[in-house]
Coordinates of N, CA and C in Angstrom, one line a residue:
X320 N -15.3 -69.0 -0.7 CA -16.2 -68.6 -1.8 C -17.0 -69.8 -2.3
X321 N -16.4 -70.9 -2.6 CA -16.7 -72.1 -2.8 C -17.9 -72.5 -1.9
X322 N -17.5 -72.8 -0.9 CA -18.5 -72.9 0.5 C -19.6 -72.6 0.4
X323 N -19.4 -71.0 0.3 CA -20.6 -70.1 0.2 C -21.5 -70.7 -1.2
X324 N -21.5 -70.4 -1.9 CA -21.8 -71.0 -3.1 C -22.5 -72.5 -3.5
X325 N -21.7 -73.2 -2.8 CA -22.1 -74.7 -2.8 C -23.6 -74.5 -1.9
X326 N -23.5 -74.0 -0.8 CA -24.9 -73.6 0.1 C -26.0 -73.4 -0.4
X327 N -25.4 -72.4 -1.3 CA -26.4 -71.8 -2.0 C -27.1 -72.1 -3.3
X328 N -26.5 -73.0 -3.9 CA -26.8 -73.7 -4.7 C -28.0 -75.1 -4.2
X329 N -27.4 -75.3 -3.2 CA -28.0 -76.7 -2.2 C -29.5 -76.3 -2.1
X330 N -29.3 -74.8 -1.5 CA -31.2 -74.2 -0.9 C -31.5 -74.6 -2.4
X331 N -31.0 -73.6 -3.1 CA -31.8 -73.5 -4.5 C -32.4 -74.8 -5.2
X332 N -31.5 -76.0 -5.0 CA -32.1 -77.2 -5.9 C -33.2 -77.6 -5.0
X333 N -33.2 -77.9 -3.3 CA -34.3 -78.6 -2.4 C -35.4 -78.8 -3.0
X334 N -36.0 -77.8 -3.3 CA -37.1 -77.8 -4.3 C -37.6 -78.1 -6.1
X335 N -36.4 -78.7 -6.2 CA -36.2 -78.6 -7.9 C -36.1 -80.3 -8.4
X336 N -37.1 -80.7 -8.9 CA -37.2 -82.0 -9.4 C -37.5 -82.1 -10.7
X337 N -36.8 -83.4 -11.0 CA -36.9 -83.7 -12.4 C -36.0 -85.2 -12.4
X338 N -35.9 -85.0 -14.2 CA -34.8 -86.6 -14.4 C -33.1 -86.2 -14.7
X339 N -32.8 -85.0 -15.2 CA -31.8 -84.7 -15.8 C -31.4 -82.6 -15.7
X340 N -30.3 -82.7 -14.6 CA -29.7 -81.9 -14.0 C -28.5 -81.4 -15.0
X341 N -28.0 -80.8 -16.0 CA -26.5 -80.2 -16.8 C -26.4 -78.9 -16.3
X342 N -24.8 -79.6 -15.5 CA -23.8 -78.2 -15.1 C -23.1 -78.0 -16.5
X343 N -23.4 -76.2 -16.9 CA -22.3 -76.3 -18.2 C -21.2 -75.4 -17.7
X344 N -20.1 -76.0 -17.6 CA -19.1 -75.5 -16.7 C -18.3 -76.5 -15.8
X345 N -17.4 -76.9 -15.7 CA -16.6 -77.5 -14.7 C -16.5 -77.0 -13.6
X346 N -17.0 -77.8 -12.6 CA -16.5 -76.9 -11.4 C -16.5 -78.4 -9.9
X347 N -15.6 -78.9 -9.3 CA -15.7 -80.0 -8.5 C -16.4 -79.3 -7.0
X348 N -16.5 -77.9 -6.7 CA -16.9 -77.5 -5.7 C -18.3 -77.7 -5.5
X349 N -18.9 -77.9 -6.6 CA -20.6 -78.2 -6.6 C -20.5 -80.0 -6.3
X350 N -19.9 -80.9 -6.2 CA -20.3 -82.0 -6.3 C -21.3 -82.6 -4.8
X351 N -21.0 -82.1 -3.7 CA -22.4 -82.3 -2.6 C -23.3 -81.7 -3.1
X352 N -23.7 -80.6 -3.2 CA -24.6 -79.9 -3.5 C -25.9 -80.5 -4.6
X353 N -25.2 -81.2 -5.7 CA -25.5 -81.5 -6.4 C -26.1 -82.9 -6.5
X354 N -25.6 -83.6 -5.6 CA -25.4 -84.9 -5.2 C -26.7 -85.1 -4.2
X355 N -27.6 -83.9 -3.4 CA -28.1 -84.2 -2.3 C -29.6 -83.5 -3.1
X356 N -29.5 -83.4 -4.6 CA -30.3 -82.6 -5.2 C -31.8 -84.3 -5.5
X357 N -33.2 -83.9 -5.9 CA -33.5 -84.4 -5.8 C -33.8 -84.9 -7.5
X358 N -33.2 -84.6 -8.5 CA -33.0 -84.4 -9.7 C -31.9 -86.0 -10.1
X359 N -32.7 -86.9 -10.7 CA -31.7 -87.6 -10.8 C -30.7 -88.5 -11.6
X360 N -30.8 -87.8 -12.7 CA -29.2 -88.0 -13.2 C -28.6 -86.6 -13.2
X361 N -27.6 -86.1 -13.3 CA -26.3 -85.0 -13.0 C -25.6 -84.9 -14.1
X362 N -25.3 -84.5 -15.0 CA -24.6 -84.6 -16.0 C -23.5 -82.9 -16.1
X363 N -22.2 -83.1 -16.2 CA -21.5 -81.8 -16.1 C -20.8 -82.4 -17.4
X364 N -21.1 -80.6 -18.2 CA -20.8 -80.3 -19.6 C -19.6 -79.7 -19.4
X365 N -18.1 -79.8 -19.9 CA -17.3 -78.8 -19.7 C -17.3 -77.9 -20.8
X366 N -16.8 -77.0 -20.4 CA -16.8 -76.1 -21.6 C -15.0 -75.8 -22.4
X367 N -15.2 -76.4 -24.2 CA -13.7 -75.9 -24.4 C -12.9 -74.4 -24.6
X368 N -13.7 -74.2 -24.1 CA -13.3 -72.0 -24.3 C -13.0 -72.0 -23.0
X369 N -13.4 -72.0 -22.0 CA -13.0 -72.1 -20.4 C -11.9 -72.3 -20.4
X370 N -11.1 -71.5 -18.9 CA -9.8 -71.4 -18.6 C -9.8 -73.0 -17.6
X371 N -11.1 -73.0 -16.9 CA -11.2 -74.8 -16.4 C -10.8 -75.8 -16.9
X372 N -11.3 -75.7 -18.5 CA -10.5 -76.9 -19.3 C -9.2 -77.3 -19.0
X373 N -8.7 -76.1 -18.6 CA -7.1 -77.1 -18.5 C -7.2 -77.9 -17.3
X374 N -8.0 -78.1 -16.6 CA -7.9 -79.3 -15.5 C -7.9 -80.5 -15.7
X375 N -8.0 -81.6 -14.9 CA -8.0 -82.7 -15.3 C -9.9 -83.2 -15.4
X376 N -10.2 -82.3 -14.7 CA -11.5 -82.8 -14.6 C -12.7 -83.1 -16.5
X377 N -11.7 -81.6 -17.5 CA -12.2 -81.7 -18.7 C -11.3 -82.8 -19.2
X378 N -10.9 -83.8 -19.3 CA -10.3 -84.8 -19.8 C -10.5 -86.1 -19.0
X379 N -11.9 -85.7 -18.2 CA -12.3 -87.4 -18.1 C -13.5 -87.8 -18.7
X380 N -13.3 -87.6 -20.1 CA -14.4 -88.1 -20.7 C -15.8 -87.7 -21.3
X381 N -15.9 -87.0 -20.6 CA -17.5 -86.0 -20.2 C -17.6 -85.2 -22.2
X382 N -18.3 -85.1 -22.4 CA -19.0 -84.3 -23.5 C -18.3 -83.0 -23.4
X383 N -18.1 -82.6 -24.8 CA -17.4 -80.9 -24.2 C -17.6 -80.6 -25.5
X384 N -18.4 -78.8 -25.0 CA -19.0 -78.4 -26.3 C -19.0 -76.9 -25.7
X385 N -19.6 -75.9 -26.8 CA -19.8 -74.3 -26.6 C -21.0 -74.2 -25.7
X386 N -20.9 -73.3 -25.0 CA -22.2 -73.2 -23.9 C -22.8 -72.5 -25.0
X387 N -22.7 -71.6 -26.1 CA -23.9 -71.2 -27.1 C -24.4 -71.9 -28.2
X388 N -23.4 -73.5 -28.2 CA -23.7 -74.1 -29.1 C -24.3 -75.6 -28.0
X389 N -25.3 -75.8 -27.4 CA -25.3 -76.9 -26.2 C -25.5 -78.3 -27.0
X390 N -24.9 -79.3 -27.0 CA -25.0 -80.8 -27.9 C -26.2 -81.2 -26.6
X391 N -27.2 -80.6 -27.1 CA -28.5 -81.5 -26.4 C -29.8 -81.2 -26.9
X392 N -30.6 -82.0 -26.6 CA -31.9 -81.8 -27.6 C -33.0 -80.7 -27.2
X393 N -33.7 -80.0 -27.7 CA -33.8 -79.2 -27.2 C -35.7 -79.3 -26.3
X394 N -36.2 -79.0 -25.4 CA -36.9 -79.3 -24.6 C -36.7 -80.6 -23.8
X395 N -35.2 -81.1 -23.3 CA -35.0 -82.2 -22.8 C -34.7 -82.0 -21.0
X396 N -34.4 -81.3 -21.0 CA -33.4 -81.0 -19.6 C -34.6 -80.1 -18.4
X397 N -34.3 -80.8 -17.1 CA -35.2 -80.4 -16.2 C -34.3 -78.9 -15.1
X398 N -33.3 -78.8 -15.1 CA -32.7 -77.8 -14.9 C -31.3 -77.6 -15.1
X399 N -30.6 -76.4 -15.1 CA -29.5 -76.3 -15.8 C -29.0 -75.3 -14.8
X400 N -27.4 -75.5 -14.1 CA -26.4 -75.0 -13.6 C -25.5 -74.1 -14.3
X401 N -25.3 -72.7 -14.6 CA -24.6 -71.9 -15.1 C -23.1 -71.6 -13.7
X402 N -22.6 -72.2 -13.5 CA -21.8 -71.5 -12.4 C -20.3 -70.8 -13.2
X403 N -21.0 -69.4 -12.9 CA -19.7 -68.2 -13.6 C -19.6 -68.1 -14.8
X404 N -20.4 -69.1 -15.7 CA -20.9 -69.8 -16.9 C -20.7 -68.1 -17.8
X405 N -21.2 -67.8 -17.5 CA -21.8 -66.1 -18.4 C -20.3 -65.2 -18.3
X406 N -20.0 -65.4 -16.7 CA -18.5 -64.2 -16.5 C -17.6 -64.8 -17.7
X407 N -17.4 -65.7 -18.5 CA -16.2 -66.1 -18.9 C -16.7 -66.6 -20.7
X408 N -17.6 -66.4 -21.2 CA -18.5 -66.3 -22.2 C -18.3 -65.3 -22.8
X409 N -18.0 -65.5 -24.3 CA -17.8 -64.5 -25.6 C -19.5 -63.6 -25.6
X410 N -20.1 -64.4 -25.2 CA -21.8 -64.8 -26.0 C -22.7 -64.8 -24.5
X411 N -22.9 -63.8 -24.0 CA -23.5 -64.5 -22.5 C -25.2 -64.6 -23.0
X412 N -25.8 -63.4 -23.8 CA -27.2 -64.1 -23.9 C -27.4 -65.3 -25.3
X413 N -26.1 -65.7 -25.5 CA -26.3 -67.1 -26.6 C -26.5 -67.9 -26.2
X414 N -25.8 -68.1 -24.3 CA -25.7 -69.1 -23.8 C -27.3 -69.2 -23.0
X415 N -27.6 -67.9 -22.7 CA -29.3 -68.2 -22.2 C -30.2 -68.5 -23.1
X416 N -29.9 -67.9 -24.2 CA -31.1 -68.7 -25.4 C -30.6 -70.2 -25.6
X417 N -29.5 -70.7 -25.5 CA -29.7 -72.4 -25.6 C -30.1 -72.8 -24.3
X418 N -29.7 -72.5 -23.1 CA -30.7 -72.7 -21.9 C -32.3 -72.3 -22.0
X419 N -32.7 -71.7 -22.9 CA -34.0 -71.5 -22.8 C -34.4 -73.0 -23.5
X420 N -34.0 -73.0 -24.8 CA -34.2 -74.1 -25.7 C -34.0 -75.6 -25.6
X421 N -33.1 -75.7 -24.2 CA -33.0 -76.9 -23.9 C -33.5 -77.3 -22.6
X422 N -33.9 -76.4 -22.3 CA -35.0 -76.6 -20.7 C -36.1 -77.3 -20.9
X423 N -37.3 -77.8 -20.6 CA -38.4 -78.4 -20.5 C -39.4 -76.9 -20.2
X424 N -40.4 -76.9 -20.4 CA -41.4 -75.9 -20.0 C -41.5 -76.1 -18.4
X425 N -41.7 -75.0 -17.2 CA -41.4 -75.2 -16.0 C -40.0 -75.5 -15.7
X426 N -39.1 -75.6 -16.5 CA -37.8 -76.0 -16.1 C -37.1 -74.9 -15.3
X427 N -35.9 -75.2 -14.4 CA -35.2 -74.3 -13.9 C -33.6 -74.3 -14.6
X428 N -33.2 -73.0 -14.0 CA -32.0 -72.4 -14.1 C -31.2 -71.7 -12.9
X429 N -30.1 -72.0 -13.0 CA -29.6 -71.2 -11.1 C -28.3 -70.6 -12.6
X430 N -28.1 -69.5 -12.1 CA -27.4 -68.3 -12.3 C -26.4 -68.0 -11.5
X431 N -24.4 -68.4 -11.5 CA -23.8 -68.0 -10.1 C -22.8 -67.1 -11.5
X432 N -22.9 -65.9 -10.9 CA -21.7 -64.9 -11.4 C -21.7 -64.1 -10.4
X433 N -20.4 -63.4 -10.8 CA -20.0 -62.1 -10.3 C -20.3 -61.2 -10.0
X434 N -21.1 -60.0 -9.2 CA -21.4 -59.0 -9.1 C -20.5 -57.8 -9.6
X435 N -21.0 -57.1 -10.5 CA -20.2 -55.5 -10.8 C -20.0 -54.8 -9.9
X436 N -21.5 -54.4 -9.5 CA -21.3 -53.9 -7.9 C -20.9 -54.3 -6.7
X437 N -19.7 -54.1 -7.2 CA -19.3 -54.8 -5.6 C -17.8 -54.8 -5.3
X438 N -17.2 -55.2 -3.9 CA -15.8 -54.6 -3.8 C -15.0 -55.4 -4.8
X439 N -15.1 -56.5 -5.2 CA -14.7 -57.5 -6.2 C -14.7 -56.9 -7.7
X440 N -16.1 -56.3 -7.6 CA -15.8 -55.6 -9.2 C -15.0 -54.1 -8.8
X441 N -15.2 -53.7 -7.8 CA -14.0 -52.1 -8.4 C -13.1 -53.0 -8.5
X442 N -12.9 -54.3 -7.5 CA -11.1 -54.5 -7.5 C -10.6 -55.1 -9.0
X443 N -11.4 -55.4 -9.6 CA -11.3 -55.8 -11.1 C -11.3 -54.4 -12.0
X444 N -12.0 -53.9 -11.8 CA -11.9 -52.6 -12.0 C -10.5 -51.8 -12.6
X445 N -10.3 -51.6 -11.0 CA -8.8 -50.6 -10.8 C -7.5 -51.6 -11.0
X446 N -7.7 -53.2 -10.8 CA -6.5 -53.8 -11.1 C -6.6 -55.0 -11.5
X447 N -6.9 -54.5 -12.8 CA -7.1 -55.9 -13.8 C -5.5 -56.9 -13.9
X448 N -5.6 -58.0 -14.1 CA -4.9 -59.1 -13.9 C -5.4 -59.7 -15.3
X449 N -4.1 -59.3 -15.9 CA -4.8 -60.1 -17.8 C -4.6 -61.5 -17.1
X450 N -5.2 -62.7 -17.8 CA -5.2 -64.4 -17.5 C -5.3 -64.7 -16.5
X451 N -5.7 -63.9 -15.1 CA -5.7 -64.3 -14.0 C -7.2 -64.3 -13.8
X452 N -7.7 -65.8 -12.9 CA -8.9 -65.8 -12.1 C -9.8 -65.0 -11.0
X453 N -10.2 -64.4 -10.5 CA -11.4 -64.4 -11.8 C -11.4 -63.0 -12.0
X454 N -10.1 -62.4 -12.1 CA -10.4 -61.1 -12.9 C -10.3 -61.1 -14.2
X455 N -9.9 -62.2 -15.2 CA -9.7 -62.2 -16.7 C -11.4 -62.3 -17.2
X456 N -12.3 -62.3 -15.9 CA -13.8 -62.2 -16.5 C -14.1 -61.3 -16.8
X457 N -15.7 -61.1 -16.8 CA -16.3 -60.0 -17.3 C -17.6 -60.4 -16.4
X458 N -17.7 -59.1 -15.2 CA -18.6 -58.8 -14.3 C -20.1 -58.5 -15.0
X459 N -21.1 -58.7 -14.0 CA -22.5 -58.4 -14.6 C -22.9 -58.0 -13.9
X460 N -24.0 -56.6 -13.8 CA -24.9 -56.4 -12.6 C -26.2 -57.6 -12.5
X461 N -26.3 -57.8 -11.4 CA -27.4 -59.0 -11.3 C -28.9 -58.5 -11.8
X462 N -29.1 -57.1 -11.6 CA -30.3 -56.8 -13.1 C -29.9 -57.1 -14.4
X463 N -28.9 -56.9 -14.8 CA -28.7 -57.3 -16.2 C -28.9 -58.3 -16.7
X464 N -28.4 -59.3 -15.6 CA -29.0 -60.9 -16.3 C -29.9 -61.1 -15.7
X465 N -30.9 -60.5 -15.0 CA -32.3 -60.9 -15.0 C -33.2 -60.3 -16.0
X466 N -32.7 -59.0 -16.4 CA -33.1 -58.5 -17.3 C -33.0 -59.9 -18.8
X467 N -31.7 -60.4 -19.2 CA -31.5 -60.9 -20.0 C -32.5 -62.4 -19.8
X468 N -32.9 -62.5 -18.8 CA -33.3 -64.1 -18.2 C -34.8 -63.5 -18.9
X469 N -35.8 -62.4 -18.4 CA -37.0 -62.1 -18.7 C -37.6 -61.6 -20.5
X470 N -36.3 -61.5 -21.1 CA -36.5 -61.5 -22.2 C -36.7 -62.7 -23.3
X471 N -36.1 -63.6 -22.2 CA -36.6 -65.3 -22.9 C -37.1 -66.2 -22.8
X472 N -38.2 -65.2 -21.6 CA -39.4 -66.0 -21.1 C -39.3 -66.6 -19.8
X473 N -38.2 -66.4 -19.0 CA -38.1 -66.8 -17.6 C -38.9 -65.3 -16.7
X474 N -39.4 -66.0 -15.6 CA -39.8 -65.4 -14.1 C -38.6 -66.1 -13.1
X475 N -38.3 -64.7 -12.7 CA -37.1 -65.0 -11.6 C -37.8 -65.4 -10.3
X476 N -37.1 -66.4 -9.6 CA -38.0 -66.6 -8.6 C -37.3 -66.8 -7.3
X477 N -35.8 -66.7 -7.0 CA -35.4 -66.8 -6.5 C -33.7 -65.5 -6.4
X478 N -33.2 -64.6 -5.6 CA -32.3 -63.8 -6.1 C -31.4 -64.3 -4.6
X479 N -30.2 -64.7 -4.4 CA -29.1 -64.3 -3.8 C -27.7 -63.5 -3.2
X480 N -27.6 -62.8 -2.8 CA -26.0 -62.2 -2.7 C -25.2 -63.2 -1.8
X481 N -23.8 -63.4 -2.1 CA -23.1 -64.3 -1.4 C -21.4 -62.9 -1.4
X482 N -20.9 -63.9 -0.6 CA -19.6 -62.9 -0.2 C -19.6 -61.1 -0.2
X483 N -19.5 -60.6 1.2 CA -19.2 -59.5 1.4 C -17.7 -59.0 2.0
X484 N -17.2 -59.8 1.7 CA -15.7 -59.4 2.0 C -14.9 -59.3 0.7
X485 N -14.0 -57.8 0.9 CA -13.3 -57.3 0.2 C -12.4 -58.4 -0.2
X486 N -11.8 -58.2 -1.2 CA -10.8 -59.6 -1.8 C -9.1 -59.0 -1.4
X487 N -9.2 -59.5 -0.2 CA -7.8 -58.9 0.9 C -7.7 -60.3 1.3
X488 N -6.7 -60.5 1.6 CA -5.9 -62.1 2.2 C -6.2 -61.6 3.8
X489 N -6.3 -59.9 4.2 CA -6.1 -59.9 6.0 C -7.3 -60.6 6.5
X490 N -8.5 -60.3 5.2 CA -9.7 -60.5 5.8 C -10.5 -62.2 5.4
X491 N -10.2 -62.6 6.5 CA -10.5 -63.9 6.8 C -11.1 -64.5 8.0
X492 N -11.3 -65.7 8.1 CA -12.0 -66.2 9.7 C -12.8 -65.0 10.3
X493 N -12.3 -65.0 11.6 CA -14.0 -64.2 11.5 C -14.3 -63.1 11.4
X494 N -13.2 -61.7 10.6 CA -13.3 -60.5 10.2 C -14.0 -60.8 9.0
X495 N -14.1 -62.1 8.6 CA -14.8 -62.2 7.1 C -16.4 -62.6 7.6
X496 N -16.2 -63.5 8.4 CA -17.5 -63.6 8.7 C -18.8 -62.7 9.4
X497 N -18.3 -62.0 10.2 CA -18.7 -60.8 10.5 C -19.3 -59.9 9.5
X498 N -18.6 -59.9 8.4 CA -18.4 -58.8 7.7 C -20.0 -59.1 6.8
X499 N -19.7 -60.5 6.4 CA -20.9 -61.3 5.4 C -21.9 -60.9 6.3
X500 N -22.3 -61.3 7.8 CA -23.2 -61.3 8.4 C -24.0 -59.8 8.0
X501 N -22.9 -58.7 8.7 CA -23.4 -57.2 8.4 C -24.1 -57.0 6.9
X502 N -22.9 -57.6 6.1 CA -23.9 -56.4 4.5 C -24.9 -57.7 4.1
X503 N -25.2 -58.7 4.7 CA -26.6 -59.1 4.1 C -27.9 -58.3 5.3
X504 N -27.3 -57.6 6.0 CA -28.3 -57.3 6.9 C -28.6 -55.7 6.2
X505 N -27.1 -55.0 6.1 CA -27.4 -53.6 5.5 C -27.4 -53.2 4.3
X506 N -26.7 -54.1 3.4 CA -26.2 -53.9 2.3 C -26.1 -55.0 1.2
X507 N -27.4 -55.9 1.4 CA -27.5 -57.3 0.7 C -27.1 -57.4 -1.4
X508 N -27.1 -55.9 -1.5 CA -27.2 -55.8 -3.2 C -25.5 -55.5 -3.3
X509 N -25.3 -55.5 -2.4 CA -23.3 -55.2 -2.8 C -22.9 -56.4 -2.8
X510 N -23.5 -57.8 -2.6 CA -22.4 -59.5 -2.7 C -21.7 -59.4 -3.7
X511 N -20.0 -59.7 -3.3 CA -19.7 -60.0 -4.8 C -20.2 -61.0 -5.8
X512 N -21.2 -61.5 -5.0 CA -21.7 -62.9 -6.1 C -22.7 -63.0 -6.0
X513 N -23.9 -63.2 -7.2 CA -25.1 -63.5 -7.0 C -25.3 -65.1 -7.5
X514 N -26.3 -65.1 -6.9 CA -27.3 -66.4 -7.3 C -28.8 -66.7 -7.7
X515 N -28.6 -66.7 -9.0 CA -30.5 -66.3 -9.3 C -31.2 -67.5 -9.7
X516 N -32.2 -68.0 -9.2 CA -32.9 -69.1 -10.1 C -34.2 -68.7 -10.8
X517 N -34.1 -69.0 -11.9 CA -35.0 -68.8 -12.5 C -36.2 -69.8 -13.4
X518 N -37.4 -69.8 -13.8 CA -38.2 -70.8 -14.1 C -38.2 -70.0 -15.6
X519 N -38.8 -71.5 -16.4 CA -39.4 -71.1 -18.3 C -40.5 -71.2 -18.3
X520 N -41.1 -70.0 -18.3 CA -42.5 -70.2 -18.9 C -43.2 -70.3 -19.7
X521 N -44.0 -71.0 -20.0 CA -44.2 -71.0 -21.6 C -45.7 -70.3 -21.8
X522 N -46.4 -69.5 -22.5 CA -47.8 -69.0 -22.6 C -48.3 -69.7 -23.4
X523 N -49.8 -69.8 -22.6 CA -50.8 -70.9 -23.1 C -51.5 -70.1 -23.7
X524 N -51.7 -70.3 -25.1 CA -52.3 -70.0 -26.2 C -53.6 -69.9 -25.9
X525 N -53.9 -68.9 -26.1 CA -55.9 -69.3 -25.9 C -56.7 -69.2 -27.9
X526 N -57.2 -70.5 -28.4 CA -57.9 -70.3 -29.5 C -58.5 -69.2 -29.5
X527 N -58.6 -68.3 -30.4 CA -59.9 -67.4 -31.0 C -61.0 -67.9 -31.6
X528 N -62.2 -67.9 -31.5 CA -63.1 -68.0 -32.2 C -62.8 -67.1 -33.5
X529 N -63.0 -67.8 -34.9 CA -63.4 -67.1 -35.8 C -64.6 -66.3 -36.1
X530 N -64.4 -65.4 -36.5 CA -65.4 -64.2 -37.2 C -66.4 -65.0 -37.8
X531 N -68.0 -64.5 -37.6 CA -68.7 -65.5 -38.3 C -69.0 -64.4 -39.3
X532 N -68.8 -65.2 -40.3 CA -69.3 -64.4 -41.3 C -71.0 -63.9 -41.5
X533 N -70.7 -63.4 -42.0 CA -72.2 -62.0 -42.4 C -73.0 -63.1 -43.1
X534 N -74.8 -62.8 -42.9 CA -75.2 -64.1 -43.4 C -75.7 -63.6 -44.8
X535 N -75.2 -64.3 -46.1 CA -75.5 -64.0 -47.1 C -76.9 -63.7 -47.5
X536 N -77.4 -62.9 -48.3 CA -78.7 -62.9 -48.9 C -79.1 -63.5 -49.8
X537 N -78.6 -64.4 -50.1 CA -79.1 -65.6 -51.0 C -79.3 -66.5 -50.0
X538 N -80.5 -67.8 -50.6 CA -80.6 -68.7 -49.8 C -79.8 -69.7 -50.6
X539 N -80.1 -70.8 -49.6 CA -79.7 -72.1 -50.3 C -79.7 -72.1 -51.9
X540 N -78.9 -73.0 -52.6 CA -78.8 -73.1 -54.1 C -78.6 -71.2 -54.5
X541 N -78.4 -71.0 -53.8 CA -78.3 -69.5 -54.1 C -79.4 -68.8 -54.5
X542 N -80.5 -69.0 -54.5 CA -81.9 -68.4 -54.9 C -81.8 -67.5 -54.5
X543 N -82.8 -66.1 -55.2 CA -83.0 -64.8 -54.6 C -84.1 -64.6 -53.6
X544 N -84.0 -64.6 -52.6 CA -84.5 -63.6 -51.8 C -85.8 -63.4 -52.1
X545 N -86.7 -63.8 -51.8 CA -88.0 -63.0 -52.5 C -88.3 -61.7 -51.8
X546 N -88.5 -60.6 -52.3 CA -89.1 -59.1 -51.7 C -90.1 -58.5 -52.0
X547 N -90.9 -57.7 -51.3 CA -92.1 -56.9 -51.6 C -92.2 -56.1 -52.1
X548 N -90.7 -55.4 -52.2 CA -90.9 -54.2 -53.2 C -91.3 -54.6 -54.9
X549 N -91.7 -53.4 -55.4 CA -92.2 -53.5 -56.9 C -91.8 -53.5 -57.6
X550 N -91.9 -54.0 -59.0 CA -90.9 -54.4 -59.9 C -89.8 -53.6 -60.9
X551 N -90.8 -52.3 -60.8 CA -91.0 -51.1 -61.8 C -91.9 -51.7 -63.0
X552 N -92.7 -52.5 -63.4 CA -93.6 -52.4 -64.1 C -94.9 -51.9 -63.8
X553 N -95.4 -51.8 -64.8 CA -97.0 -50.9 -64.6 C -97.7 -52.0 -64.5

């Protein structure tokens, strides 16, 4: 799953330049991907609500704050890495309004969660695993968070499915590979994972011209008007 993901993440950035790259989330399976990006500093945010914190990776130092509360300035950041970021969030459109606010105008966003639809989500579904990865999440249809992405001013520009294999240990090597090949060919909206990148647009204001006002009937110094009509005298 990793694999897949890191891939996918890789296409996504090719095209994505800037000075400053924040993963909010811990995750060490992104580190090529990220590394071959053309964005250049990398900075990974851990998050303390995350079941990842307990790794060692959140205890080397790194900044660690709420993905709806982000310690960064806001219009600073050239794109921003959510990986699963949202599945594991009290607050998932809190955490897209601080990604909106701390993006740069034209800035990007890559989106990796869970698909609802999908063999992953019945299997979470029908056999939830309290504290267990990654069923202690909370699945999303990948309209939903595009839906949530277009309400704060992003155009989606890029959408993904990744993994088509049921979450079975039989299916592996190349019954798995197979399988991925088939449902992106038949069945590309069933991945248990998507990957969305999205841009911030910002709308360019157009001035109005003001109303010109009505041209008064006084002239200058305010003087009346001279007229031809009569005065009413005789």
């Amino acid at each position: 799953m990793a694999r897949l993901e890191s891939a996918s993440i890789q296409r996504l950035l090719a095209n994505t330049f800037g000075y400053y790259l924040v993963q909010v989330g811990v995750s060490d399976g992104f580190d090529a991907a990220l590394a071959s990006s053309r964005i250049r500093h990398r900075i990974r945010l851990p998050v303390a609500s995350f079941p990842e914190c307990a790794s060692p990776a959140c205890a080397s130092g790194s900044i660690v704050g709420l993905p709806a509360q982000l310690p960064i300035a806001s219009d600073s950041v050239d794109a921003v890495l959510l990986p699963h970021t949202l599945d594991f969030s009290p607050e998932p459109r809190a955490v897209l309004d601080e990604v909106e606010r701390v993006l740069i105008p034209e800035g990007r966003v890559i989106v990796v969660g869970f698909n609802a639809l999908s063999a992953w989500g019945v299997r979470r579904l029908l056999w939830r695993s309290k504290g267990r990865l990654p069923w202690c999440g909370r699945f999303y249809l990948a309209w939903r968070v595009e839906e949530w992405l277009g309400e704060r001013g992003f155009d989606i520009e890029v959408r993904e499915f990744l993994m088509f294999c049921p979450p079975f240990g039989a299916m592996v090597g190349r019954r798995c590979a197979a399988l991925d090949t088939l449902g992106r060919r038949l069945w590309p909206f069933f991945g248990s994972i998507y990957v969305i990148r999205a841009v911030k647009r910002v709308a360019t204001l157009t001035p109005v011209k003001p109303l010109r006002a009505k041209p008064s009937a006084l002239l200058a110094g305010r003087a009346v008007r001279p007229t031809t009509r009569g005065t009413g005298h005789a």
